[in-house]
mmCIF file of C-alpha atoms in Angstrom:
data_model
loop_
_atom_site.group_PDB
_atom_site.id
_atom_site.type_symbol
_atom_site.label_atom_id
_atom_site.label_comp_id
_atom_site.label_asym_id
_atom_site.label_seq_id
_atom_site.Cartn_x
_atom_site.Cartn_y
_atom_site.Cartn_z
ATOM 1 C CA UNK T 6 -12.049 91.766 57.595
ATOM 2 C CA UNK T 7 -9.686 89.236 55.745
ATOM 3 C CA UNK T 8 -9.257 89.606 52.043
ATOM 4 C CA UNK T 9 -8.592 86.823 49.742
ATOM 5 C CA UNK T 10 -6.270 87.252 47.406
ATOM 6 C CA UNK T 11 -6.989 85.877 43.804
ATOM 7 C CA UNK T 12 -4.644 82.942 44.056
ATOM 8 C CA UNK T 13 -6.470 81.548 47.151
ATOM 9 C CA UNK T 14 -3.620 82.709 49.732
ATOM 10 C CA UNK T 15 -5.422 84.026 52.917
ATOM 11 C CA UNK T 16 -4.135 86.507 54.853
ATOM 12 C CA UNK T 17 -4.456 84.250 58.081
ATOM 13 C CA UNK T 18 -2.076 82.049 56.015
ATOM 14 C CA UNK T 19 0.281 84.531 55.516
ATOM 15 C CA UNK T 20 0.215 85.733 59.257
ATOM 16 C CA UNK T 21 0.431 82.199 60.247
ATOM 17 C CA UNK T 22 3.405 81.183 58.320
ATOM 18 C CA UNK T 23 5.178 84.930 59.597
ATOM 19 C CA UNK T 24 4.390 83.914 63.190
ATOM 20 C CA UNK T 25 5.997 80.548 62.652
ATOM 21 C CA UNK T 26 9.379 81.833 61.166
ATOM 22 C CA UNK T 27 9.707 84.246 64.035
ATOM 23 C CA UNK T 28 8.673 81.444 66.587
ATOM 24 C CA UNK T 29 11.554 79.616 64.756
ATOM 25 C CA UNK T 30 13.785 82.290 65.270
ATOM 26 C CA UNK T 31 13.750 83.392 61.575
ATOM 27 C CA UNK T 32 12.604 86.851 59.851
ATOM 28 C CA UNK T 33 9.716 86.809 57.794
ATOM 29 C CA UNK T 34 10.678 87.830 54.260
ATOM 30 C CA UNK T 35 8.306 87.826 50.852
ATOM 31 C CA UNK T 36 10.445 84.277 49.977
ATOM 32 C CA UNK T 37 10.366 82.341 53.214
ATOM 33 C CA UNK T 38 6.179 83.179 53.812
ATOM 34 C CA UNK T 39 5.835 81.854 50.178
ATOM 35 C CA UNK T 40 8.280 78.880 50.938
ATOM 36 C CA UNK T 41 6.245 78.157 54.093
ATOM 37 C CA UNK T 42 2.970 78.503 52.585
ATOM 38 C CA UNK T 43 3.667 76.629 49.372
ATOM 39 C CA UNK T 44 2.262 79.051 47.252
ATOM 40 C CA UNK T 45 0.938 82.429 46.460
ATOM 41 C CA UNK T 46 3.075 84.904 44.278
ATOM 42 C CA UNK T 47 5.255 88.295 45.600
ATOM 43 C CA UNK T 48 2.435 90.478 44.540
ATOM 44 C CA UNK T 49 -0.097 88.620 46.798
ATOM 45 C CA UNK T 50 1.943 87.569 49.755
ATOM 46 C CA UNK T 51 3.618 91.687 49.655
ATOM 47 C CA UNK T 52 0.944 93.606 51.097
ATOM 48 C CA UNK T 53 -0.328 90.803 53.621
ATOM 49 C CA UNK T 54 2.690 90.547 54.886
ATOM 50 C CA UNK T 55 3.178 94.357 55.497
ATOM 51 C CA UNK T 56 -0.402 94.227 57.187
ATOM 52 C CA UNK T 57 1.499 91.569 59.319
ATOM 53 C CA UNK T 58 4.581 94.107 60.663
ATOM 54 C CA UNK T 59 1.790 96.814 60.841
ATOM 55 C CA UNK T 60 0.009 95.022 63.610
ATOM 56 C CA UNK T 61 3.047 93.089 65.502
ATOM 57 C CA UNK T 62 3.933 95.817 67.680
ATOM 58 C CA UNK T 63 0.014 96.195 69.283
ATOM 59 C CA UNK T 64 0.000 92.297 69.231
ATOM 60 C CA UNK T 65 3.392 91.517 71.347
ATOM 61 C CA UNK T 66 2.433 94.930 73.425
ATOM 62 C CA UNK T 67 5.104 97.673 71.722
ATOM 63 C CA UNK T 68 4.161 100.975 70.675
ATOM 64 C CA UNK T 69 6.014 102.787 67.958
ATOM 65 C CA UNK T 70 8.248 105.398 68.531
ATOM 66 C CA UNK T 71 6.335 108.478 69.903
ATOM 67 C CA UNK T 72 3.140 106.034 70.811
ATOM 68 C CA UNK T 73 2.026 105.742 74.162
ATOM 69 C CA UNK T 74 3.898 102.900 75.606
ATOM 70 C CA UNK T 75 1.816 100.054 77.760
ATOM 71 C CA UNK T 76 2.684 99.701 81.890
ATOM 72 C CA UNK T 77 4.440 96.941 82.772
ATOM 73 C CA UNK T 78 6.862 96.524 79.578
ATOM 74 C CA UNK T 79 10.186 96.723 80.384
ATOM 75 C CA UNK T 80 11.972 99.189 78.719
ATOM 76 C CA UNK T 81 14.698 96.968 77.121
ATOM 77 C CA UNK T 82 12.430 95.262 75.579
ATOM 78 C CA UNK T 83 10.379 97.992 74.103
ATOM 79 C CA UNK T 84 13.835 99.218 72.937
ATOM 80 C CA UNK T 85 14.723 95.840 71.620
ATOM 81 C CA UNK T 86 11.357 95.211 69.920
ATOM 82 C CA UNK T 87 11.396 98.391 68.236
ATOM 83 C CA UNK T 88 15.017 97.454 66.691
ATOM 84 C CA UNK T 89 13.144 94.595 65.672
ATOM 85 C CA UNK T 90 10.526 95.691 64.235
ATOM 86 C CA UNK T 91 12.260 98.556 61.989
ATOM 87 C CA UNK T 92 14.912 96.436 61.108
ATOM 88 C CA UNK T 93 12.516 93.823 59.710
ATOM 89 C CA UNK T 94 10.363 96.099 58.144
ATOM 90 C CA UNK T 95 12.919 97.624 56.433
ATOM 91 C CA UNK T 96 14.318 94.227 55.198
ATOM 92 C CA UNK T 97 10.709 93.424 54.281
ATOM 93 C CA UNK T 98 10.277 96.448 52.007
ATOM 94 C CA UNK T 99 13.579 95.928 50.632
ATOM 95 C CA UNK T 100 13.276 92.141 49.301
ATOM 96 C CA UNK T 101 9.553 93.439 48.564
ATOM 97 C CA UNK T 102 10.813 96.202 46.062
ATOM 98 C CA UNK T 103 13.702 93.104 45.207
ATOM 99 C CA UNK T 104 11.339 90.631 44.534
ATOM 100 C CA UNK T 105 8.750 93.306 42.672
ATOM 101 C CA UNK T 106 11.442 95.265 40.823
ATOM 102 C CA UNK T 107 11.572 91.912 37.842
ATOM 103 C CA UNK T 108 7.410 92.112 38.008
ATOM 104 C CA UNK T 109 8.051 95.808 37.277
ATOM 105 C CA UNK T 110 10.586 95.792 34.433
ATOM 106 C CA UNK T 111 8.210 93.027 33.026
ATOM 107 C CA UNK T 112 4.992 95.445 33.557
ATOM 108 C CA UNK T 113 7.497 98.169 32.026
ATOM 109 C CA UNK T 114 8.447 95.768 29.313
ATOM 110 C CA UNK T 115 4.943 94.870 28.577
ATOM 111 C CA UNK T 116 4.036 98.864 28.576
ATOM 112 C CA UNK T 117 6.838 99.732 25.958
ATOM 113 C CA UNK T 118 5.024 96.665 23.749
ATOM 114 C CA UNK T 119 1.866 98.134 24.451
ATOM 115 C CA UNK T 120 3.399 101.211 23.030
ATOM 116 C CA UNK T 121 4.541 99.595 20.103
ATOM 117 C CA UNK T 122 1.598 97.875 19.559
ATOM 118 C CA UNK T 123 -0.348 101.338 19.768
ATOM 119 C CA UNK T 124 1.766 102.787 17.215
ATOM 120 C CA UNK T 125 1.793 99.935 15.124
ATOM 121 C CA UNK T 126 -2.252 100.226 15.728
ATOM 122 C CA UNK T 127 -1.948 103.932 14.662
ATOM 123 C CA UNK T 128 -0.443 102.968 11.637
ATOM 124 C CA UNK T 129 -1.986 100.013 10.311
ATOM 125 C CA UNK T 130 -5.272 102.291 10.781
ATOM 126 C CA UNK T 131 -4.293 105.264 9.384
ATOM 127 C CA UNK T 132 -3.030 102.537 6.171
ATOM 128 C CA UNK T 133 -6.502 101.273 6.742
ATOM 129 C CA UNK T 134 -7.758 104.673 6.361
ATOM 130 C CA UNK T 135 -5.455 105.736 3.284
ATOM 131 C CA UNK T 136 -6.443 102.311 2.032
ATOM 132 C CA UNK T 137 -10.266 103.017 2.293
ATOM 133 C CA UNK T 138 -9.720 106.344 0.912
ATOM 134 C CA UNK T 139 -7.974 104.817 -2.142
ATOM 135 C CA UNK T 140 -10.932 101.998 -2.572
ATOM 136 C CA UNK T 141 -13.516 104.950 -2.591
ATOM 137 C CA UNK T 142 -12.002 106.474 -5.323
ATOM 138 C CA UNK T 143 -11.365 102.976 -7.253
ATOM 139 C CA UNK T 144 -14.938 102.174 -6.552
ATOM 140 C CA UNK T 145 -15.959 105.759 -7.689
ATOM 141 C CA UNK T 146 -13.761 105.131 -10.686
ATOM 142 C CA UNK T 147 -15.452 101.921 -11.177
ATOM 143 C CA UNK T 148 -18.717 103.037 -11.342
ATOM 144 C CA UNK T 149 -18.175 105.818 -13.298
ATOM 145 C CA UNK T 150 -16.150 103.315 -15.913
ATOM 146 C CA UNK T 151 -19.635 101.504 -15.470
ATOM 147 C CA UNK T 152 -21.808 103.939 -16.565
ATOM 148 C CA UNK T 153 -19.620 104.356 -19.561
ATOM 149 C CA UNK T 154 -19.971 101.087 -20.062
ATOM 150 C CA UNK T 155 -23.627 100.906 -20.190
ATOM 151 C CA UNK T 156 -23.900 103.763 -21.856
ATOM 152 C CA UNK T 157 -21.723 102.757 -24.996
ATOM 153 C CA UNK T 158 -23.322 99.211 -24.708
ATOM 154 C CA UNK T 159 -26.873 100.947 -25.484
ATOM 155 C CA UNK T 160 -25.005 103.171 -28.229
ATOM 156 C CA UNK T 161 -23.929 99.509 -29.269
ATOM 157 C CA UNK T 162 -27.007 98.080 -29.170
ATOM 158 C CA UNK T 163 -28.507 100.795 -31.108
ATOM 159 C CA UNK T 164 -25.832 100.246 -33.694
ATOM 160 C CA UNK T 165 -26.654 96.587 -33.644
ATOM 161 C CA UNK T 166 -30.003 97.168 -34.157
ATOM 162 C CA UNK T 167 -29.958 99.532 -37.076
ATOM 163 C CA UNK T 168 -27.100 97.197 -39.008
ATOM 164 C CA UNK T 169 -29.815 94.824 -38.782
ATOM 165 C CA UNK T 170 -31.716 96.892 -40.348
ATOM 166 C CA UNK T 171 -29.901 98.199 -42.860
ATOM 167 C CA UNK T 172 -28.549 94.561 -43.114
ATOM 168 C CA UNK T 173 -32.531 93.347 -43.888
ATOM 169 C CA UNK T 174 -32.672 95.999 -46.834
ATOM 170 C CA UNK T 175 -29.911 94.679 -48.214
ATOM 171 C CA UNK T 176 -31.256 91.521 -48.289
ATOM 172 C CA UNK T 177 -34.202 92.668 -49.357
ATOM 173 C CA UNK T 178 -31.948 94.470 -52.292
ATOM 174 C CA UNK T 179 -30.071 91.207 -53.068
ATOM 175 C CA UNK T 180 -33.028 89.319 -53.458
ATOM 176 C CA UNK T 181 -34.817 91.748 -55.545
ATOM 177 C CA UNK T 182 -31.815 92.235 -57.875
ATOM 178 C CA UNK T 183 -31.154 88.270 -57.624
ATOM 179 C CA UNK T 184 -34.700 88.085 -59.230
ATOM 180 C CA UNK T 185 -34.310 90.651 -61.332
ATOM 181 C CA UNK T 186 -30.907 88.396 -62.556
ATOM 182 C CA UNK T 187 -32.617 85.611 -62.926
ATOM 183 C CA UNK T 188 -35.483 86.232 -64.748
ATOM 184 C CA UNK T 189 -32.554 87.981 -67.532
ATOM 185 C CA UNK T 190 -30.640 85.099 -67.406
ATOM 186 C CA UNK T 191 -33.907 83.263 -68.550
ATOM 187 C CA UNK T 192 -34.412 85.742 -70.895
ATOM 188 C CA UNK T 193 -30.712 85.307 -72.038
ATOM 189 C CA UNK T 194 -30.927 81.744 -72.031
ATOM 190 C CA UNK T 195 -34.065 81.678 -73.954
ATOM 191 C CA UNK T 196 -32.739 84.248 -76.973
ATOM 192 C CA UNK T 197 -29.451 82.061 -77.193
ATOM 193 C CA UNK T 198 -31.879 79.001 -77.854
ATOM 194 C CA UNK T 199 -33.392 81.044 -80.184
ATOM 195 C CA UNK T 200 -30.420 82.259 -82.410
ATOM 196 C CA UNK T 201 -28.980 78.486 -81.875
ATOM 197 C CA UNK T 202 -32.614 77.225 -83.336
ATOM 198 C CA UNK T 203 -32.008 80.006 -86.229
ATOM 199 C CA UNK T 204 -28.367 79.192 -86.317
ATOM 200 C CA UNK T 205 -29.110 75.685 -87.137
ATOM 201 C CA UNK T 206 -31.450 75.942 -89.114
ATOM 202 C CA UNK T 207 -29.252 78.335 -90.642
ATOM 203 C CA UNK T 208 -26.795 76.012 -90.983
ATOM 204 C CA UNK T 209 -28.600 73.349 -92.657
ATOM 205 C CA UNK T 210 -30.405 75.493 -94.969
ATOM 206 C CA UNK T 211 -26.785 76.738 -96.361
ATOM 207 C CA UNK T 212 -25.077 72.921 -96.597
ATOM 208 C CA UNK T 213 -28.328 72.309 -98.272
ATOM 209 C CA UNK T 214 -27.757 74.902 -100.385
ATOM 210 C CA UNK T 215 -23.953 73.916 -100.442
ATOM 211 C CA UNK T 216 -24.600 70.341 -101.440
ATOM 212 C CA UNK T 217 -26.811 71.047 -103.754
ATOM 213 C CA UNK T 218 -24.651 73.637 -105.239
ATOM 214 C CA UNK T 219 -21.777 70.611 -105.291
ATOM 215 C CA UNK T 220 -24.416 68.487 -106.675
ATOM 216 C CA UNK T 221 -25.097 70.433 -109.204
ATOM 217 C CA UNK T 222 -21.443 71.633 -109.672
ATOM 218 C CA UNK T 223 -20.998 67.866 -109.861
ATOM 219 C CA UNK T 224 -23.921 67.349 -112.696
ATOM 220 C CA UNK T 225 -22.932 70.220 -114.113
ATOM 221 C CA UNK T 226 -19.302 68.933 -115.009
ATOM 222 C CA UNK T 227 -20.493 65.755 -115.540
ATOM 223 C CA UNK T 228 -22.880 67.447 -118.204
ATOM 224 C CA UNK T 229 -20.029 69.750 -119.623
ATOM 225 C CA UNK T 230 -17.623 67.087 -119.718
ATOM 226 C CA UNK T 231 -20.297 64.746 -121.666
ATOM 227 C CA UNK T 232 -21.124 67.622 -124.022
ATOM 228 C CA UNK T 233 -17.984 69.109 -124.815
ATOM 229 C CA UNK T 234 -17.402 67.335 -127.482
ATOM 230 C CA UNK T 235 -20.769 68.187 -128.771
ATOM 231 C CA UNK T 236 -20.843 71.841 -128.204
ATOM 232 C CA UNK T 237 -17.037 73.146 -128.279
ATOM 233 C CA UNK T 238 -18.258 75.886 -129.701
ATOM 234 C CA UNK T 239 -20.393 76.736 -126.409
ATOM 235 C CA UNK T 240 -17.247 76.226 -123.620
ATOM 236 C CA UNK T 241 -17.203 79.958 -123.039
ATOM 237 C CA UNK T 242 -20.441 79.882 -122.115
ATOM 238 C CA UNK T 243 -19.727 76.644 -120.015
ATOM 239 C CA UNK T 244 -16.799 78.319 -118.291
ATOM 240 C CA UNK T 245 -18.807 81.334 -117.687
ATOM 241 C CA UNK T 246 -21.502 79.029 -116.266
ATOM 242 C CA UNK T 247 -18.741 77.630 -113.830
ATOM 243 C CA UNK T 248 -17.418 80.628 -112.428
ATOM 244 C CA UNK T 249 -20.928 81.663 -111.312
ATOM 245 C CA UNK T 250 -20.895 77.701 -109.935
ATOM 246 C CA UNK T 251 -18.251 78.739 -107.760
ATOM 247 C CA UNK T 252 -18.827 82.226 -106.866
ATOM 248 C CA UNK T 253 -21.995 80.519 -105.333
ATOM 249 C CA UNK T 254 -20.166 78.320 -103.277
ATOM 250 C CA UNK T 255 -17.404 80.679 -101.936
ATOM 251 C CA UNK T 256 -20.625 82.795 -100.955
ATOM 252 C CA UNK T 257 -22.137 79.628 -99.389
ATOM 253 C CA UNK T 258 -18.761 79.126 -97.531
ATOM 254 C CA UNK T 259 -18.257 82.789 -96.164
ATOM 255 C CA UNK T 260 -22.030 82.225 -95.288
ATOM 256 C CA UNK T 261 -21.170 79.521 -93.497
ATOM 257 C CA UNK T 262 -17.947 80.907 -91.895
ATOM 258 C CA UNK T 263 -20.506 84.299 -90.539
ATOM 259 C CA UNK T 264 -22.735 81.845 -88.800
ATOM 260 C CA UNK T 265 -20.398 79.819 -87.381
ATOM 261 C CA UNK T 266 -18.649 83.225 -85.965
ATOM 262 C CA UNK T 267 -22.496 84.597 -84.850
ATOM 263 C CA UNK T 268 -22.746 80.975 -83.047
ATOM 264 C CA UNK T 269 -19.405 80.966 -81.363
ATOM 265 C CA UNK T 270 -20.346 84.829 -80.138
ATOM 266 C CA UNK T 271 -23.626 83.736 -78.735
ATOM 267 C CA UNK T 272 -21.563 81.077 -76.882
ATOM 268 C CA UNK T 273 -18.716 83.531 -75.457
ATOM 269 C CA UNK T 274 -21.607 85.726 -74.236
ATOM 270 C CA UNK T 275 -23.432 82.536 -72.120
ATOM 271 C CA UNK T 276 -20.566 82.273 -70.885
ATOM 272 C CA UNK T 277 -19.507 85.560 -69.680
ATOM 273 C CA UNK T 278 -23.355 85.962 -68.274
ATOM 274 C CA UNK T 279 -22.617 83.152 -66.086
ATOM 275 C CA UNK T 280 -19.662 84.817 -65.183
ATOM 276 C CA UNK T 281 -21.496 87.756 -64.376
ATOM 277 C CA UNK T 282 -23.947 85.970 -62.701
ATOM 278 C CA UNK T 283 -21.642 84.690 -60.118
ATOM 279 C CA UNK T 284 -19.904 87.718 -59.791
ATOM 280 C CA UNK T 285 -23.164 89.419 -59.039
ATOM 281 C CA UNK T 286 -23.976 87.360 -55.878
ATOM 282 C CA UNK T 287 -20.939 89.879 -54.174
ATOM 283 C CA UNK T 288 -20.629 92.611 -55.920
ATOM 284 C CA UNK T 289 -24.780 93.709 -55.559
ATOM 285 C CA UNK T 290 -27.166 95.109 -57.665
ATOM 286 C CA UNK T 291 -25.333 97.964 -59.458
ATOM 287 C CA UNK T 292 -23.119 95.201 -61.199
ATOM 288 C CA UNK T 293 -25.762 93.666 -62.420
ATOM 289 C CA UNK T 294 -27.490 96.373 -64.481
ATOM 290 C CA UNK T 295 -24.039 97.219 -65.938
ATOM 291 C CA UNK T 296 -24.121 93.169 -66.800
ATOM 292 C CA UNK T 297 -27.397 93.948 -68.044
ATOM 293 C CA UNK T 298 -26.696 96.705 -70.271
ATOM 294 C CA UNK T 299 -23.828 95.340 -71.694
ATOM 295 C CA UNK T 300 -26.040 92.055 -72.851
ATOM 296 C CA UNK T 301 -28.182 94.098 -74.275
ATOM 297 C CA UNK T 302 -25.755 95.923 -76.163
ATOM 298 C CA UNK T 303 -24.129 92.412 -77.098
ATOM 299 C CA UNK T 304 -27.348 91.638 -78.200
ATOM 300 C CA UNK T 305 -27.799 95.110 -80.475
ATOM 301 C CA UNK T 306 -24.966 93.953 -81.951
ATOM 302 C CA UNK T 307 -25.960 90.153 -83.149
ATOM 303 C CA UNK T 308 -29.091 91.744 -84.436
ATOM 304 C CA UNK T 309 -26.901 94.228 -86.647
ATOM 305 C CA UNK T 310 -24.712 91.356 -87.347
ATOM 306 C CA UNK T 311 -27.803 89.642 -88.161
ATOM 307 C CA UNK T 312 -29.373 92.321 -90.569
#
C-alpha cells in the first residue's frame, strides 16, 4: 500500500523519478528526486526514497549480504550491485541527515522558543496569580472600606436627621421669641406714644404757663412802671412781686429743660430697641429677655423720673 504524503508527492512518483536518474546513469539523492519531481520537501521525499533502496536489490534480482542469492546471477554482478547499493544508500542517508540536519536545528530552534515561551508562560501566570492575589485583597479592602462607608453614611444620616430636628425647634424658638419681640416692641412703641402724647402736652401746658407768666411779667411791668410814680412808697413790694415773677419762670424753664431731657431719653431708648431688635434676629431668644429687662428697667426709671 502507497502512502501519500501531505504535500501530494506519491511514492510511485518518487520511485519513478529514482528509476529515471539511475536509467540516466545518475544516483538518486533527496535533491535530484525533488528536482525531478518538481516538488515535495526533504521530509516527504526522505523516507520514500529509502523505501526505494530497500526494495532495489529484490527488484533488479540481488540479495543482501548473507541473503540467499537467486540462480543464474552472475557473481560479478551481485558483487557489483551490492557496491552499488551500499554505496548509494549510504550517500542517501548522508545528504538525508544533510538536507534534515537545517529542518532539525530549526525544530531545535523552535523547541528552545517553545521553552522560552513556557517560561515566559510560567511567569506571566504566576504574575497573573500574584496579581489576582493582590486584587482579592484590594477588592476585600474595598468592600470592607464600603461597609464603612455605609455605615458612617447611616450615622450621617442619622445626624442629618436629628439637626433637622433640633434645627425645627429652633425655629420653632425663633419664632416664638420673634413674637414674643414683637408684641414688646408694640408695647414699647405704644408707651413712647404715650409719654410723647404726655410730653406734649406737657410741653404746651408749661409755654402756656410760660407765656402767660411773660404776659403777665409783661403787664405786670407795664403796671409797675405806670404806677410807680403813684405808689413809690409800695416798690418793695413791687420788687418783691418781681422776684417771685421770675422765680416762676426759671421754674417754668428747668421744667421745660426736664421734659425736653425725659423726651430725648424716650427717643435714645426707640432707638436702641430697634437696635436690639435687629440684633435679636442672630443672637436668639436669651438676648432678647435681657433687651427686655433692661426696657423695663429704662422704663422704671422714666416713671421715677416722672414722679
Amino acid at each position: 500500500m502507497q502512502s501519500k504524503s501531505t504535500r501530494g508527492v506519491q511514492q510511485d512518483e518518487v520511485w519513478a523519478a529514482a528509476d529515471a536518474l539511475i536509467a540516466a546513469g545518475e544516483r538518486p539523492t533527496i535533491e535530484r528526486v525533488r528536482l525531478k519531481i518538481g516538488r515535495g520537501s526533504p521530509n516527504t521525499v526522505s523516507p520514500m526514497l529509502e523505501t526505494w533502496f530497500a526494495t532495489l536489490g529484490p527488484r533488479l534480482g540481488v540479495a543482501l549480504a548473507g541473503a540467499q542469492v537467486e540462480e543464474g546471477a552472475p557473481k560479478e554482478l551481485r558483487q557489483a550491485l551490492d557496491k552499488i547499493w551500499a554505496a548509494t544508500l549510504a550517500s542517501a542517508r548522508d545528504e538525508a541527515d544533510r538536507a534534515l540536519e537545517p529542518e532539525r536545528d530549526r525544530l531545535a530552534q523552535q523547541g528552545l522558543k517553545l521553552d522560552i515561551a513556557r517560561q515566559e508562560l510560567l511567569q506571566r501566570e504566576a504574575a497573573l496569580t500574584e496579581r489576582g492575589i493582590a486584587l482579592e485583597h484590594a477588592l476585600e479592602l474595598a468592600k470592607s472600606q464600603l461597609r464603612d462607608q455605609a455605615a458612617q453614611l447611616q450615622k450621617a444620616g442619622r445626624d442629618l436627621a436629628q439637626a433637622r430636628s433640633s434645627l425645627a425647634n429652633l425655629i420653632q424658638e425663633r419664632d416664638a421669641g420673634r413674637r414674643q419681640f414683637d408684641e414688646q416692641l408694640r408695647a414699647l412703641a405704644e408707651e413712647r406714644q404715650r409719654i410723647e402724647q404726655r410730653a406734649s402736652a406737657n410741653e404746651k401746658r408749661l409755654l402756656e404757663e410760660v407765656d402767660r407768666a411773660r404776659q403777665e411779667a409783661k403787664y405786670s411791668a407795664r403796671m409797675l412802671k405806670e404806677t410807680i410814680e403813684r405808689h413809690e412808697a409800695s416798690r418793695q413790694e413791687l420788687d418783691a412781686t418781681q422776684t417771685k415773677l421770675e422765680e416762676r419762670v426759671h421754674r417754668a424753664d428747668i421744667d421745660l429743660a426736664t421734659l425736653r431731657e425725659r423726651i430725648q431719653a424716650s427717643e435714645s431708648l426707640v432707638i436702641e430697641l430697634r437696635k436690639a431688635a435687629h440684633a435679636n434676629q442672630t443672637s436668639g431668644v436669651a438676648k432678647k429677655k435681657g433687651l427686655h429687662g433692661k426696657a423695663t428697667a429704662t422704663r422704671g426709671a422714666a416713671s421715677s423720673k416722672r414722679s
